[in-house]
mmCIF file of C-alpha atoms in Angstrom:
data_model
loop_
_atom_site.group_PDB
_atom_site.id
_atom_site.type_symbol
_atom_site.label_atom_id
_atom_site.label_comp_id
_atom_site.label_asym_id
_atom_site.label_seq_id
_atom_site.Cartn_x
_atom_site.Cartn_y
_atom_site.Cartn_z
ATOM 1 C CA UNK A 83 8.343 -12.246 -9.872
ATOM 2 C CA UNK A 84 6.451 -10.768 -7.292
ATOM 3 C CA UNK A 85 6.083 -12.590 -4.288
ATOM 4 C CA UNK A 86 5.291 -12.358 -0.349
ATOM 5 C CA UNK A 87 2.537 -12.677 2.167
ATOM 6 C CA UNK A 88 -0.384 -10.360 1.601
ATOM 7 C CA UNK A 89 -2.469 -11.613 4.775
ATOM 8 C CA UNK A 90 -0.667 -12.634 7.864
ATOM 9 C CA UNK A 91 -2.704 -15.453 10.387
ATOM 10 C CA UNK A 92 -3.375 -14.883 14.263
ATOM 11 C CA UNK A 93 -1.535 -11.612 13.967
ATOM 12 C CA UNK A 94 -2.730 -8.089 14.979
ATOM 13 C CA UNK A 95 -3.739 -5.580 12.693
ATOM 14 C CA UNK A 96 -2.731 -1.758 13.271
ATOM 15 C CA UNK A 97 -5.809 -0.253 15.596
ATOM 16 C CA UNK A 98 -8.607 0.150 12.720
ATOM 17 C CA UNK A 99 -10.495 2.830 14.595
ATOM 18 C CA UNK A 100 -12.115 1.108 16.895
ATOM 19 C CA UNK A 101 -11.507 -2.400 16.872
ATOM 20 C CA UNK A 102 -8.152 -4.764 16.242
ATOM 21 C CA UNK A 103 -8.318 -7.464 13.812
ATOM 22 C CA UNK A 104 -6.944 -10.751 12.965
ATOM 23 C CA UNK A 105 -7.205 -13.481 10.490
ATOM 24 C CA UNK A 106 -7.629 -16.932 10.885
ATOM 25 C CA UNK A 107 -5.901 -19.930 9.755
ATOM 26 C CA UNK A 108 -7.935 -21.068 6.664
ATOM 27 C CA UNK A 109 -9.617 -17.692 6.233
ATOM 28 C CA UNK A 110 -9.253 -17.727 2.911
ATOM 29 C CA UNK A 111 -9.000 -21.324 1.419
ATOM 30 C CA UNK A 112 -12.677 -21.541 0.472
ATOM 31 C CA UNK A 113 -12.279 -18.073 -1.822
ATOM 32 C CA UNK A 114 -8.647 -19.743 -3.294
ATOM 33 C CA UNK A 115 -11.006 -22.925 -4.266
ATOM 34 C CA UNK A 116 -13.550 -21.129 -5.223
ATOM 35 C CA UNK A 117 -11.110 -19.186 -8.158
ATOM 36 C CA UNK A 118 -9.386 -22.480 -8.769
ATOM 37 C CA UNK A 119 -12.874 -23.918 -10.070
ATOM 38 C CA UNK A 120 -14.312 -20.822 -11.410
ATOM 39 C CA UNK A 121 -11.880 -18.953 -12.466
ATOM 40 C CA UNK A 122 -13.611 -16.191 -14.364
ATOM 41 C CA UNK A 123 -16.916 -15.996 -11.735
ATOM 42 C CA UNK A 124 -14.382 -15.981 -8.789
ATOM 43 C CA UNK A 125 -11.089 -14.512 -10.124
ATOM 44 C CA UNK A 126 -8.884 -12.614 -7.412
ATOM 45 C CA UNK A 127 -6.404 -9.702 -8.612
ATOM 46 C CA UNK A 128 -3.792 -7.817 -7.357
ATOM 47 C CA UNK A 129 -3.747 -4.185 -7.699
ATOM 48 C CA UNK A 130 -1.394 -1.276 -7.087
ATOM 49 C CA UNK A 131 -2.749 0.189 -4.131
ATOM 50 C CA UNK A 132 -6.297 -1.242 -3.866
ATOM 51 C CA UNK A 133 -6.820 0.773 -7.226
ATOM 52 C CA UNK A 134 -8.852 -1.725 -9.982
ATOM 53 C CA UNK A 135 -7.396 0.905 -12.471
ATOM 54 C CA UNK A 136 -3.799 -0.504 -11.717
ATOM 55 C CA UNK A 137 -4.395 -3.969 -12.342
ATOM 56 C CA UNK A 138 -0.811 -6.459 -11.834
ATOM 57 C CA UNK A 139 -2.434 -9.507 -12.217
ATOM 58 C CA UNK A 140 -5.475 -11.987 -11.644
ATOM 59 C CA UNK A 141 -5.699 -15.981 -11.086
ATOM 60 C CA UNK A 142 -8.262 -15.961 -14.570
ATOM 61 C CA UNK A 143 -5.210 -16.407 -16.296
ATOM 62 C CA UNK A 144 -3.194 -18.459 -13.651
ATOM 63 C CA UNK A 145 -0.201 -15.703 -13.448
ATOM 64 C CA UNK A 146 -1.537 -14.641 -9.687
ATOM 65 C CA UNK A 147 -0.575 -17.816 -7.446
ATOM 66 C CA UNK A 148 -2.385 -17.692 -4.088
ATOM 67 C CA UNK A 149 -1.914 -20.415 -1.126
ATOM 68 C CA UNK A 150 -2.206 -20.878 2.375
ATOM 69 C CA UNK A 151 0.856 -21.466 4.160
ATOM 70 C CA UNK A 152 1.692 -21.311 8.360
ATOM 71 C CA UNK A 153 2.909 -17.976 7.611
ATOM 72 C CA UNK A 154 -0.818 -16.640 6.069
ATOM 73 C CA UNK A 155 -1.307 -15.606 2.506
ATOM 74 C CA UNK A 156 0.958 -16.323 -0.107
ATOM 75 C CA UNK A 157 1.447 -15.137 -3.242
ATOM 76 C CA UNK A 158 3.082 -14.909 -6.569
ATOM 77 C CA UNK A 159 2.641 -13.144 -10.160
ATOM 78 C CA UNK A 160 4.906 -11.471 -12.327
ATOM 79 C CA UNK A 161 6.143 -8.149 -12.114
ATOM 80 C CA UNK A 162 6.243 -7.234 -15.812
ATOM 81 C CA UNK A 163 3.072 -4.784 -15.365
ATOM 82 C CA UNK A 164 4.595 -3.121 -12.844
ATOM 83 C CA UNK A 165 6.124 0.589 -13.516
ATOM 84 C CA UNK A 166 10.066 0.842 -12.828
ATOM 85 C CA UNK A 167 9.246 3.347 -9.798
ATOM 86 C CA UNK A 168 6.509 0.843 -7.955
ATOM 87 C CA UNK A 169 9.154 -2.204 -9.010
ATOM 88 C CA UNK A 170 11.778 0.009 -7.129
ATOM 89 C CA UNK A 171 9.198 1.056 -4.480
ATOM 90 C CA UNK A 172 8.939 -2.574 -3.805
ATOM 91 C CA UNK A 173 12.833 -3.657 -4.195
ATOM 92 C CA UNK A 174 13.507 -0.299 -1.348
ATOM 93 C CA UNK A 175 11.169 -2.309 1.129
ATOM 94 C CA UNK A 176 8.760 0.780 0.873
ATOM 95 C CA UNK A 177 5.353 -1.658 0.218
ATOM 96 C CA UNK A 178 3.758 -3.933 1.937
ATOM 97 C CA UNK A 179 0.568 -5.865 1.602
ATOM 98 C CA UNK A 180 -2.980 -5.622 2.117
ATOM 99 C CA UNK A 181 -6.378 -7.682 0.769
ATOM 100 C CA UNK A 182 -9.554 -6.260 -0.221
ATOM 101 C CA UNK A 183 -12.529 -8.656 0.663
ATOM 102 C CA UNK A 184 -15.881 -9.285 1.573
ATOM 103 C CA UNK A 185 -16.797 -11.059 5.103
ATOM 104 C CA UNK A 186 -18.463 -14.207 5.255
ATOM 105 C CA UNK A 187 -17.679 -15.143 8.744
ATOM 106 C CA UNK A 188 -16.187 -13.544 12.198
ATOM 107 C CA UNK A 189 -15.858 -13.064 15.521
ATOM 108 C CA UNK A 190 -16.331 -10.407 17.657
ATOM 109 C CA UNK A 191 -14.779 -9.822 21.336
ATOM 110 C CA UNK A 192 -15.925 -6.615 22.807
ATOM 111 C CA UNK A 193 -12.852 -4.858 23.966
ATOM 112 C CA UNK A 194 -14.007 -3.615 27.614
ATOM 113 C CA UNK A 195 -13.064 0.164 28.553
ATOM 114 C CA UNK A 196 -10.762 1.749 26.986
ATOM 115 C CA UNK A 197 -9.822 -1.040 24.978
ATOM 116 C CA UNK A 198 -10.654 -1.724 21.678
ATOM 117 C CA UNK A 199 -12.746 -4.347 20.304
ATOM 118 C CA UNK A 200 -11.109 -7.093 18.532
ATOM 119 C CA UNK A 201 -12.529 -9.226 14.765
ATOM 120 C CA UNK A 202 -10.980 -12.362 14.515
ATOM 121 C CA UNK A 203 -11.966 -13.606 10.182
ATOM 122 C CA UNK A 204 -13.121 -17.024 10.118
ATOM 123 C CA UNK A 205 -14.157 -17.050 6.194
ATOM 124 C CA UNK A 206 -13.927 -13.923 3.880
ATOM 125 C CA UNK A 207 -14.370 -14.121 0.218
ATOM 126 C CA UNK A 208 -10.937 -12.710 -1.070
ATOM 127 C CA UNK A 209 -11.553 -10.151 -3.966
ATOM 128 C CA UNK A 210 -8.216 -8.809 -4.593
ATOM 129 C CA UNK A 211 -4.481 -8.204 -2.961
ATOM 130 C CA UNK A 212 -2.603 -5.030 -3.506
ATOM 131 C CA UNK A 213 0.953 -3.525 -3.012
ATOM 132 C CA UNK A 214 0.630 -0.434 -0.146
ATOM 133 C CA UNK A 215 2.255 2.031 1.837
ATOM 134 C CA UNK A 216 0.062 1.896 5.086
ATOM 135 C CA UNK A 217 -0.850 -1.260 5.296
ATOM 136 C CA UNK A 218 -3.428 -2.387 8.459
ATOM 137 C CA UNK A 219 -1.094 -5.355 8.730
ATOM 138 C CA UNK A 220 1.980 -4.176 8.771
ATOM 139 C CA UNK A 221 3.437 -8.072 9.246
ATOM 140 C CA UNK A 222 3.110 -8.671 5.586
ATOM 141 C CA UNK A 223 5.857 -8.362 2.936
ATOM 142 C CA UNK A 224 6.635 -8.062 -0.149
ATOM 143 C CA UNK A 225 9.285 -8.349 -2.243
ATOM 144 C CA UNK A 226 10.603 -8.655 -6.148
ATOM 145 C CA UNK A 227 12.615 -12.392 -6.857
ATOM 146 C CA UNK A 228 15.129 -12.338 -9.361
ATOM 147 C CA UNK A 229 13.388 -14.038 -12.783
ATOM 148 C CA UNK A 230 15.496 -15.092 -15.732
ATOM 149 C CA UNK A 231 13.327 -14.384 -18.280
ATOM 150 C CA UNK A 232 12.941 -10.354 -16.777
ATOM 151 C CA UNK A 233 16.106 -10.786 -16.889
ATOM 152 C CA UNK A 234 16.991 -11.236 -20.466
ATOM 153 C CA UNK A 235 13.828 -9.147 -21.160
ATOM 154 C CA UNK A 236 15.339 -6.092 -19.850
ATOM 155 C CA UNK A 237 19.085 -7.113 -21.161
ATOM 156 C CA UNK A 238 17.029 -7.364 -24.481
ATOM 157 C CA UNK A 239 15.137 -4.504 -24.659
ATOM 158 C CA UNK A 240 18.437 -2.401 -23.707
ATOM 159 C CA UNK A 241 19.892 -4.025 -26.855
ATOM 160 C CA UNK A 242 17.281 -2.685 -28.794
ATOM 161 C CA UNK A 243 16.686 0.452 -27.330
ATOM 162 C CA UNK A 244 20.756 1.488 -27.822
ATOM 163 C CA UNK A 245 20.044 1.141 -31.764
ATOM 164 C CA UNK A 246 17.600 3.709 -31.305
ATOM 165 C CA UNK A 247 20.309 6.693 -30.586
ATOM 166 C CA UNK A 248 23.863 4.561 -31.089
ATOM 167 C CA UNK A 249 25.497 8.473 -30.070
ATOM 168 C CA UNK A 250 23.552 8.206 -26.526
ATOM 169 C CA UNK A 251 23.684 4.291 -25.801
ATOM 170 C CA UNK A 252 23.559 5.256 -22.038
ATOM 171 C CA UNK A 253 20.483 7.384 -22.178
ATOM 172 C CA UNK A 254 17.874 6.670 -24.390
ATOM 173 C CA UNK A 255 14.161 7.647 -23.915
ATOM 174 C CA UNK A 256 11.499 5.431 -24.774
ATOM 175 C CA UNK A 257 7.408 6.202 -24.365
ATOM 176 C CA UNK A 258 6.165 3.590 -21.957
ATOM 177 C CA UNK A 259 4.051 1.907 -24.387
ATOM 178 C CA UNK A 260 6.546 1.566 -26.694
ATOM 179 C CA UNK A 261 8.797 -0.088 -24.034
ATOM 180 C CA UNK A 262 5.951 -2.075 -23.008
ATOM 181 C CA UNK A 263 5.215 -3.163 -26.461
ATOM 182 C CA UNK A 264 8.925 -4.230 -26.851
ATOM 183 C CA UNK A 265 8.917 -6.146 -24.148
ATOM 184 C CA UNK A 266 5.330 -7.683 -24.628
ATOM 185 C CA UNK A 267 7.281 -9.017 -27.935
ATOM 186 C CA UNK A 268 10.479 -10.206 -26.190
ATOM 187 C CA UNK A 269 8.200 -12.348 -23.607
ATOM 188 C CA UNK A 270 6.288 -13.883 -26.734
ATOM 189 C CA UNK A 271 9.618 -14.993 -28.155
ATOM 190 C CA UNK A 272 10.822 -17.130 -24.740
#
């Protein structure tokens, strides 16, 4: 399981350019509703680095868990979509978080000179969370909890990989989709 805060409240962003941001407490608990009661008109994902090519997970199907805690925005879904390098990139501490949205509501607070303004979000309809490098909030974590079914996925699919070349039990090469397939299978079975 992936889990962490991908949005951090009353916090401040990195400088955005020209203006500092933060978000508010309840920021996002109209959007979470909102995908709660429509799932499929309102769904949220999480992505790979804001890239809808890499999907890891959505809350149409109830595997991406979003809530708002005194911490900012939770989250949870499994990691079984995830490579081995960005599960490793996330174990490392190399990723942190960042949301992709749309404002609804904000306020602005003109930064005087030589300061920069500052956006506080009120209300933002939440479109999707993502694993990053550079994240503008660099408050948010991240970070891959020990599951027992991965677990005896992966214990599983070395089992069945190793009858593949007995000779080479310690390294045995397997296309991705083939791997993915496998374990696709093994999940079905718990």
């Amino acid at each position: 399981t992936i889990t962490g805060h991908a949005a951090v409240c009353n916090r401040d962003s990195e400088d955005l350019g020209w203006f500092i941001e933060q978000v508010a407490p309840g920021a996002f608990t109209r959007s979470i509703k909102a995908a709660k009661d429509h799932p499929v008109d309102d769904m949220i994902h999480a992505f790979w680095n804001h890239d809808s090519g890499q999907v890891l997970s959505s809350t149409r199907n109830g595997k991406l868990t979003l809530e708002e805690d005194a911490t900012g925005l939770r989250f949870a879904f499994p990691s079984s979509r995830l490579t081995p390098a960005q599960l490793e990139a996330v174990t490392d501490g190399d990723m942190r978080m960042s949301f992709g949205f749309m404002t609804k509501k904000d306020e602005w607070t003109h930064g005087g000179p030589g300061q920069p303004d500052r956006r506080k979000l009120l209300d933002v309809d939440l479109l999707e969370i993502s694993p990053v490098s550079k994240p503008a909030y660099p408050q948010t974590t991240v970070m891959a909890r020990e599951n027992p079914d991965a677990a005896y996925a992966v214990r599983s699919h070395e089992v069945w990989a190793a009858t593949l070349a007995p000779e080479k039990k310690t390294e045995v090469a397997v296309p991705l989709q083939v791997y993915q397939d496998r374990l696709t299978a093994i999940r079905a079975t718990l």
